[in-house]
């Protein structure tokens, strides 16, 4: 029974204009199993999922569902056949209610009219099963990402799916929320549902999956039993080569103080944050998603206005009102969302690199294209960007290389002193991650001060000299490299809330 | 637990306050006008308000659908003129005098124009404002060309215009609003429109045919514009190639005042109705309370701006309150 | 740390004649030439002298094309400009009719236009959440409404003394002054957009407003400047329109915003922002102007021009989509 194959795909090939997105891929899924699908970005995982769910039609290959060959003409066919998908970014309708989000496309109808009461009741029941803390009539847009994910899962449950596909469901979840999700996924499995699980986190895979299929460069590499393959072998299968030193943290003499923040506050986002960074130092800022790390740094850099707080650079107080002010002083922010905040995707790499300094490079207001191209070439090569020409649009690069362009953009600002990297390896594959850590190490050696905001424990522990932990908008602790442990950080990330509640009850009594 | 319940109720009030506050504005408006000039609340006056604004009110429903999908249609009054001119000419040259058939023809022309918009926007991936701008020129130009820039006068449309003076326009108005109210709230198609406007990509993935939905939405808009064309000829007892010129902006304004979001996904039939009604009442009331009707447009424009700016300010205040509550 | 892999990236760009001709601007230039040949065949009076004589009344719209192109590149829109033209022309006429020096009347046109543009800009940059479409829809109604109030029940005003306005409607040889001004403005606006850091900023904002903000560009300042310039140029348009019509009425400048946007879009400037340049916009503007003149000369129903402009517009915006889908299919085949 356990060996019964519910879904099998053979020789799947999918072609997009100019590229083979899937090349002869195999896959089989057993009933009641959790099967991980892994591979670097661009390996073809998402495309593969979209073939299964009927969003894309494969050019070649067979799909066999419960012993019968099937041809899906659209997502409708797949969901009718009992396949439901929860995509990476919640594909929700922010303006509609939770119940509508759950039942969109298969509303409860009677005499051609929608039965709102029935839908709301059933949605409430589904949410109850998932132990949700919100109701069916709330507006989707008002929910947190984790809550929205839960709605997506409720949506999959509502169709009585036999196969549920989860595409990077933990990417934007906190540790706690991930644990909750694991519980739900196991629950599904115990009810006989087969689950395909895509993730970048090895943690997820070890926690849940019994087998793992690896894709690389649009090709099928192999399927392994999770308990029989070592982590190193799995990385090798994904990357195609061995990675010797993931975190090349150099020994750097820590110099004078560069940046000091005192008592930064912004109502509703963070309160009374103080921290400092020295020359050659890499400091980490970690905590749960929503702890206020990004918001703090955005206020330091003038993206948003803080309500209170002082910023000192090399002992001198700064008055930063807009992003340009921070940049003038040499405080450079590499934003979290490369595609939306960091790059102009339709532009060539050259113009992206020189965007912040183009006004300085200009000659009496006229652009100096020659100088711009020279500079951008220099810095793009310095960070070892994989690109053919500097005129290529940024959209044509992979996530890792896009991140390198963002770094080059920071380097091009010659007065840079402090570089703030917000989730620099988010959505970056294993190979490029190591390269980005390498660049960080080099920058530290040159005496820049580096602040890395990250939710990934291994890189925080691997790269940082000191680690600030934030929780609910406050800094709950600062750990030195020697004393920091995963447990220590986790405790601090959740400590404040407990303490806070405690303080409140005390105040009341 | 306490805080959760509190949060819920606030979100609910936000969701509902929009229409409630519109109704409030409407009531205040009526009361003020009635106090200043008691003749305002007469049956005759109110009847006129609805008859004279039936075109805007009808087309606002189509515009609601279009705006819900995140689009816009500025070709509607050109469609109206083309359809209206066609049926005007059919009567002028004594080809057809059957009122019902004339309405059907105008609506058919409207659907044709609308579907063309829809196909080009959905399949051709053309921005709605540009596509409908092109057709704004084309249908208006054709209205001039087919009529050779002349009119179909009151005498030409003599029998047909009786309909416009009967209870006909009211019946059409009520029927159209009831149909749309049911369609938007209780049918799959209505919810599809909201879904496409809220998140087109998600709609596509969940199996909704986005292209067909868009085509249908612009088709409906065209249908209503055609219907408005037929009504216009009947109510005003003439057909001119420049009829209702520039009035598409009134229709959009009615929707915006009624709380329809220009970026899609948000808006309701009730809100649209109230929005259109507020605009109609202001137009009617100004002369009654002694303001020169020449100032009508200025006041209309100011109201549009004030409404949208007030919206932003209240939204900002609400956000700030939420943050302060969240704050530690 | 330079180039661990020793990889180098090319920084030389190849520009071929073929790619220039195949670009949208190239296609427009060819169309422009073809149109002139076509016009001179259908209309015997299509001569340089005649065309230049008839041109002024169409030319003043082009003043607004330049800033409108900037606004579209910013990813914004301004549908109030026709009303600004009306209001500034009206005010200019009234000032002129009071007997004040004509220079003050000109100044009034420009000042009223600039003020209107500034108002748009201030509202849009203060309430950044609002879509430009809605705000300028509101001001469109207001600006024309104020003109209506000023004009009173008659709804129109005529210049009592046309001498001053006649001066700016004058000619140098056979070429009208306004033609020179349009060309000068065209050069200035084109160079600023294509060659200066200000122009680059506009493209950056239009392509990705958030990324531009993060890169230290003062997005709202740029928008405020551009909207104000839009107002100024609408005032200029109103001034020259008055010199062609010797008066103003409630319908002056009606639908100009659509004409100008149509010219820009036909010239390859996308309403979604960040794309297009003024070379295309200017050629397309002259294509439309010359077509109007030729059709006017052969006494065709003057409104037929509307159908033609509309059709051109739709074809123009459909072509990129169609050609890219053809290219995609070719690529698809190449891979197989």
XYZ file of C-alpha atoms in Angstrom, chain B:
328
model
C -8.326 37.369 22.932
C -9.714 40.748 23.779
C -7.417 42.489 21.317
C -8.321 40.049 18.567
C -12.026 40.742 18.901
C -11.294 44.434 18.852
C -9.258 44.091 15.686
C -12.044 42.202 13.975
C -14.709 44.782 14.680
C -12.495 47.595 13.432
C -11.843 45.832 10.167
C -15.529 45.253 9.747
C -16.389 48.877 10.285
C -13.736 49.910 7.788
C -15.218 47.523 5.248
C -18.718 48.845 5.717
C -18.146 52.465 6.612
C -17.531 53.419 2.994
C -21.102 52.912 1.873
C -22.487 54.068 5.201
C -20.602 57.330 4.978
C -21.776 57.804 1.387
C -25.376 57.392 2.477
C -24.726 59.923 5.206
C -23.341 62.419 2.689
C -26.385 61.828 0.520
C -28.812 62.432 3.365
C -27.016 65.565 4.553
C -26.984 66.850 0.996
C -30.729 66.289 0.555
C -31.578 67.832 3.908
C -29.492 70.935 3.314
C -30.911 71.473 -0.160
C -34.467 70.867 1.011
C -34.085 73.382 3.838
C -32.773 75.987 1.426
C -35.405 75.213 -1.165
C -38.354 73.003 -0.155
C -39.426 72.418 -3.782
C -36.407 70.156 -4.208
C -38.061 67.126 -2.656
C -40.980 67.086 -5.110
C -41.828 63.958 -7.077
C -41.417 65.855 -10.315
C -37.954 67.034 -9.396
C -36.743 63.637 -8.293
C -38.215 62.083 -11.403
C -36.275 64.529 -13.508
C -33.069 63.791 -11.655
C -33.366 60.118 -12.479
C -34.498 60.653 -16.074
C -31.767 63.143 -16.901
C -29.055 61.091 -15.281
C -30.233 57.667 -16.337
C -27.448 57.522 -18.944
C -24.671 58.189 -16.421
C -26.227 55.875 -13.880
C -26.501 53.015 -16.349
C -23.029 53.420 -17.777
C -21.556 53.732 -14.286
C -22.412 50.070 -13.723
C -20.377 49.025 -16.737
C -17.597 51.321 -15.613
C -17.750 49.701 -12.178
C -16.998 46.326 -13.786
C -14.220 47.792 -15.920
C -12.607 49.610 -12.993
C -12.909 46.473 -10.844
C -10.678 44.653 -13.315
C -8.155 47.469 -12.999
C -9.011 48.892 -16.417
C -10.717 51.988 -17.712
C -12.926 52.718 -20.709
C -12.979 56.235 -22.134
C -14.597 55.192 -25.415
C -18.078 54.801 -23.937
C -19.610 58.068 -25.000
C -18.218 57.585 -28.502
C -19.836 54.156 -28.574
C -22.990 55.817 -27.292
C -22.854 58.420 -30.071
C -22.169 55.844 -32.771
C -24.988 53.561 -31.634
C -27.365 56.473 -31.032
C -26.538 58.097 -34.345
C -27.105 54.829 -36.172
C -30.602 54.373 -34.825
C -31.290 58.066 -35.329
C -30.405 57.743 -38.999
C -32.434 54.545 -39.376
C -35.454 56.618 -38.386
C -34.474 59.709 -40.321
C -34.383 57.725 -43.559
C -37.544 55.808 -42.574
C -35.875 52.422 -42.593
C -37.076 51.348 -39.188
C -39.425 52.768 -36.574
C -39.911 49.880 -34.172
C -38.741 51.128 -30.772
C -37.871 47.684 -29.457
C -35.822 46.748 -32.519
C -34.022 50.091 -32.425
C -33.001 49.423 -28.839
C -31.784 45.965 -29.793
C -29.747 47.363 -32.674
C -28.137 50.027 -30.507
C -27.269 47.457 -27.861
C -25.870 45.084 -30.470
C -23.636 47.837 -31.831
C -22.554 48.575 -28.276
C -21.661 44.948 -27.588
C -19.678 44.833 -30.812
C -17.694 47.948 -29.894
C -17.138 46.707 -26.348
C -16.037 43.222 -27.334
C -13.559 44.735 -29.772
C -12.094 46.744 -26.889
C -12.028 43.638 -24.748
C -10.303 41.476 -27.331
C -7.597 44.030 -28.044
C -7.003 44.700 -24.356
C -6.976 41.067 -23.248
C -5.445 39.284 -26.253
C -3.411 42.152 -27.678
C -2.085 43.161 -24.232
C -2.784 46.832 -24.916
C -3.175 49.208 -21.965
C -6.911 49.866 -21.511
C -6.656 53.650 -21.562
C -4.805 53.656 -24.883
C -7.009 51.092 -26.588
C -10.207 52.797 -25.523
C -8.711 56.156 -26.465
C -8.202 54.858 -29.992
C -11.807 53.742 -30.180
C -12.932 56.988 -28.595
C -11.653 58.672 -31.753
C -12.870 55.964 -34.126
C -16.505 55.645 -33.012
C -16.919 59.391 -32.583
C -15.396 59.950 -36.015
C -17.669 57.324 -37.550
C -20.690 58.924 -35.925
C -19.790 62.127 -37.776
C -19.024 60.296 -41.005
C -22.203 58.221 -41.211
C -24.370 61.237 -40.415
C -22.291 63.554 -42.585
C -22.146 65.798 -39.500
C -25.907 66.397 -39.528
C -28.593 65.672 -36.917
C -31.588 63.450 -36.610
C -34.114 65.959 -35.283
C -37.103 65.651 -33.004
C -39.426 65.228 -35.954
C -37.310 62.380 -37.300
C -37.560 60.423 -34.075
C -41.098 61.501 -33.186
C -42.672 58.156 -32.257
C -39.532 56.801 -30.703
C -39.051 59.701 -28.304
C -42.399 58.963 -26.629
C -40.675 56.092 -24.898
C -38.198 58.481 -23.340
C -41.019 60.544 -21.833
C -42.911 57.500 -20.525
C -41.965 55.430 -17.513
C -39.601 53.503 -19.804
C -36.285 54.978 -18.645
C -37.178 54.355 -14.984
C -38.067 50.750 -15.687
C -34.802 50.206 -17.548
C -32.844 51.873 -14.752
C -34.418 49.697 -12.067
C -34.068 46.480 -14.069
C -30.425 47.134 -14.892
C -29.555 47.923 -11.283
C -31.349 44.873 -9.903
C -29.680 42.596 -12.455
C -26.248 43.999 -11.652
C -26.788 43.853 -7.919
C -27.569 40.149 -8.157
C -24.849 39.481 -10.700
C -22.055 41.120 -8.737
C -22.992 39.636 -5.377
C -24.402 36.207 -6.042
C -23.096 34.834 -9.296
C -19.833 33.210 -10.225
C -19.308 35.667 -13.032
C -19.553 38.601 -10.652
C -17.006 37.118 -8.309
C -14.727 36.363 -11.258
C -14.646 40.069 -12.076
C -13.567 40.844 -8.510
C -10.997 38.046 -8.595
C -9.449 39.173 -11.872
C -9.214 42.732 -10.598
C -7.794 41.732 -7.263
C -5.074 39.429 -8.598
C -5.147 38.474 -12.271
C -2.231 36.063 -12.036
C -3.824 34.168 -9.157
C -7.104 34.097 -11.050
C -5.363 32.543 -14.031
C -3.712 29.908 -11.866
C -6.972 29.023 -10.182
C -8.507 28.306 -13.551
C -10.365 31.514 -14.345
C -10.089 32.481 -17.985
C -8.862 36.022 -17.492
C -9.002 36.974 -21.172
C -12.598 35.890 -21.541
C -13.583 37.651 -18.336
C -12.005 40.878 -19.540
C -13.626 40.584 -22.940
C -16.989 40.015 -21.287
C -16.501 42.991 -18.981
C -15.750 45.360 -21.853
C -18.600 43.760 -23.804
C -20.968 44.568 -20.939
C -19.635 48.101 -20.820
C -20.319 48.395 -24.549
C -23.795 46.923 -24.149
C -24.650 49.526 -21.523
C -23.137 52.307 -23.637
C -25.296 51.162 -26.564
C -28.342 51.051 -24.307
C -27.494 54.550 -23.086
C -27.223 55.639 -26.722
C -30.717 54.361 -27.465
C -32.030 56.017 -24.299
C -30.281 59.270 -25.075
C -31.958 59.566 -28.479
C -35.284 58.749 -26.880
C -35.027 61.026 -23.823
C -33.554 64.031 -25.634
C -35.561 63.402 -28.841
C -32.632 63.936 -31.165
C -29.447 62.292 -32.346
C -26.279 64.294 -32.927
C -22.803 63.017 -33.614
C -21.415 65.030 -30.681
C -23.917 63.805 -28.120
C -22.705 63.254 -24.539
C -19.274 64.465 -25.614
C -16.829 64.281 -22.718
C -19.385 62.726 -20.362
C -17.276 59.576 -19.902
C -15.446 61.535 -17.223
C -18.718 62.041 -15.334
C -19.257 58.311 -15.372
C -15.763 57.648 -14.029
C -16.230 60.394 -11.448
C -19.500 58.836 -10.268
C -17.703 55.547 -9.684
C -14.807 57.186 -7.875
C -17.106 59.134 -5.564
C -18.941 55.866 -4.991
C -15.756 54.322 -3.628
C -14.655 52.250 -6.611
C -10.879 51.864 -6.595
C -9.031 52.768 -9.777
C -6.499 50.021 -9.186
C -9.100 47.297 -9.251
C -10.738 44.808 -6.918
C -12.722 47.220 -4.776
C -16.148 48.722 -5.425
C -19.840 47.894 -5.212
C -23.092 48.404 -7.069
C -24.611 50.261 -4.132
C -21.630 52.584 -3.877
C -21.729 53.295 -7.580
C -25.427 54.105 -7.407
C -24.933 56.515 -4.532
C -21.934 58.086 -6.236
C -23.937 58.726 -9.392
C -26.866 59.996 -7.348
C -24.718 62.444 -5.380
C -23.402 63.916 -8.604
C -26.888 64.112 -10.085
C -28.332 65.824 -7.033
C -25.568 68.396 -6.929
C -26.192 69.245 -10.586
C -29.909 69.597 -9.952
C -29.660 71.369 -6.620
C -27.235 74.167 -7.451
C -29.735 76.352 -9.330
C -32.371 75.597 -6.694
C -30.231 76.967 -3.890
C -29.247 80.007 -5.875
C -25.857 79.061 -7.205
C -25.429 79.900 -10.863
C -25.458 76.706 -12.863
C -22.389 78.003 -14.621
C -20.413 77.071 -11.493
C -21.697 73.528 -11.637
C -18.587 71.998 -13.178
C -16.216 73.698 -10.791
C -18.149 72.421 -7.820
C -18.306 68.934 -9.329
C -14.540 68.915 -9.772
C -13.937 70.193 -6.259
C -16.174 67.476 -4.853
C -14.276 64.762 -6.718
C -10.968 66.030 -5.380
C -12.275 66.517 -1.857
C -13.723 63.015 -1.775
C -10.541 61.304 -2.940
C -8.304 63.418 -0.731
C -10.521 62.845 2.318
C -10.244 59.161 1.564
C -6.479 59.320 1.659
C -6.472 61.320 4.861
C -8.834 58.965 6.686
C -6.833 55.984 5.441
C -3.639 57.574 6.771
C -5.271 58.264 10.117
C -6.518 54.705 10.339
C -3.085 53.332 9.512
C -1.546 55.516 12.156
C -4.047 54.368 14.753
C -3.397 50.761 13.883
C 0.327 51.318 14.296
C -0.088 53.046 17.588
C -2.170 50.192 18.869
C 0.458 47.764 17.665
C 3.185 49.796 19.299
C 4.691 48.594 22.482
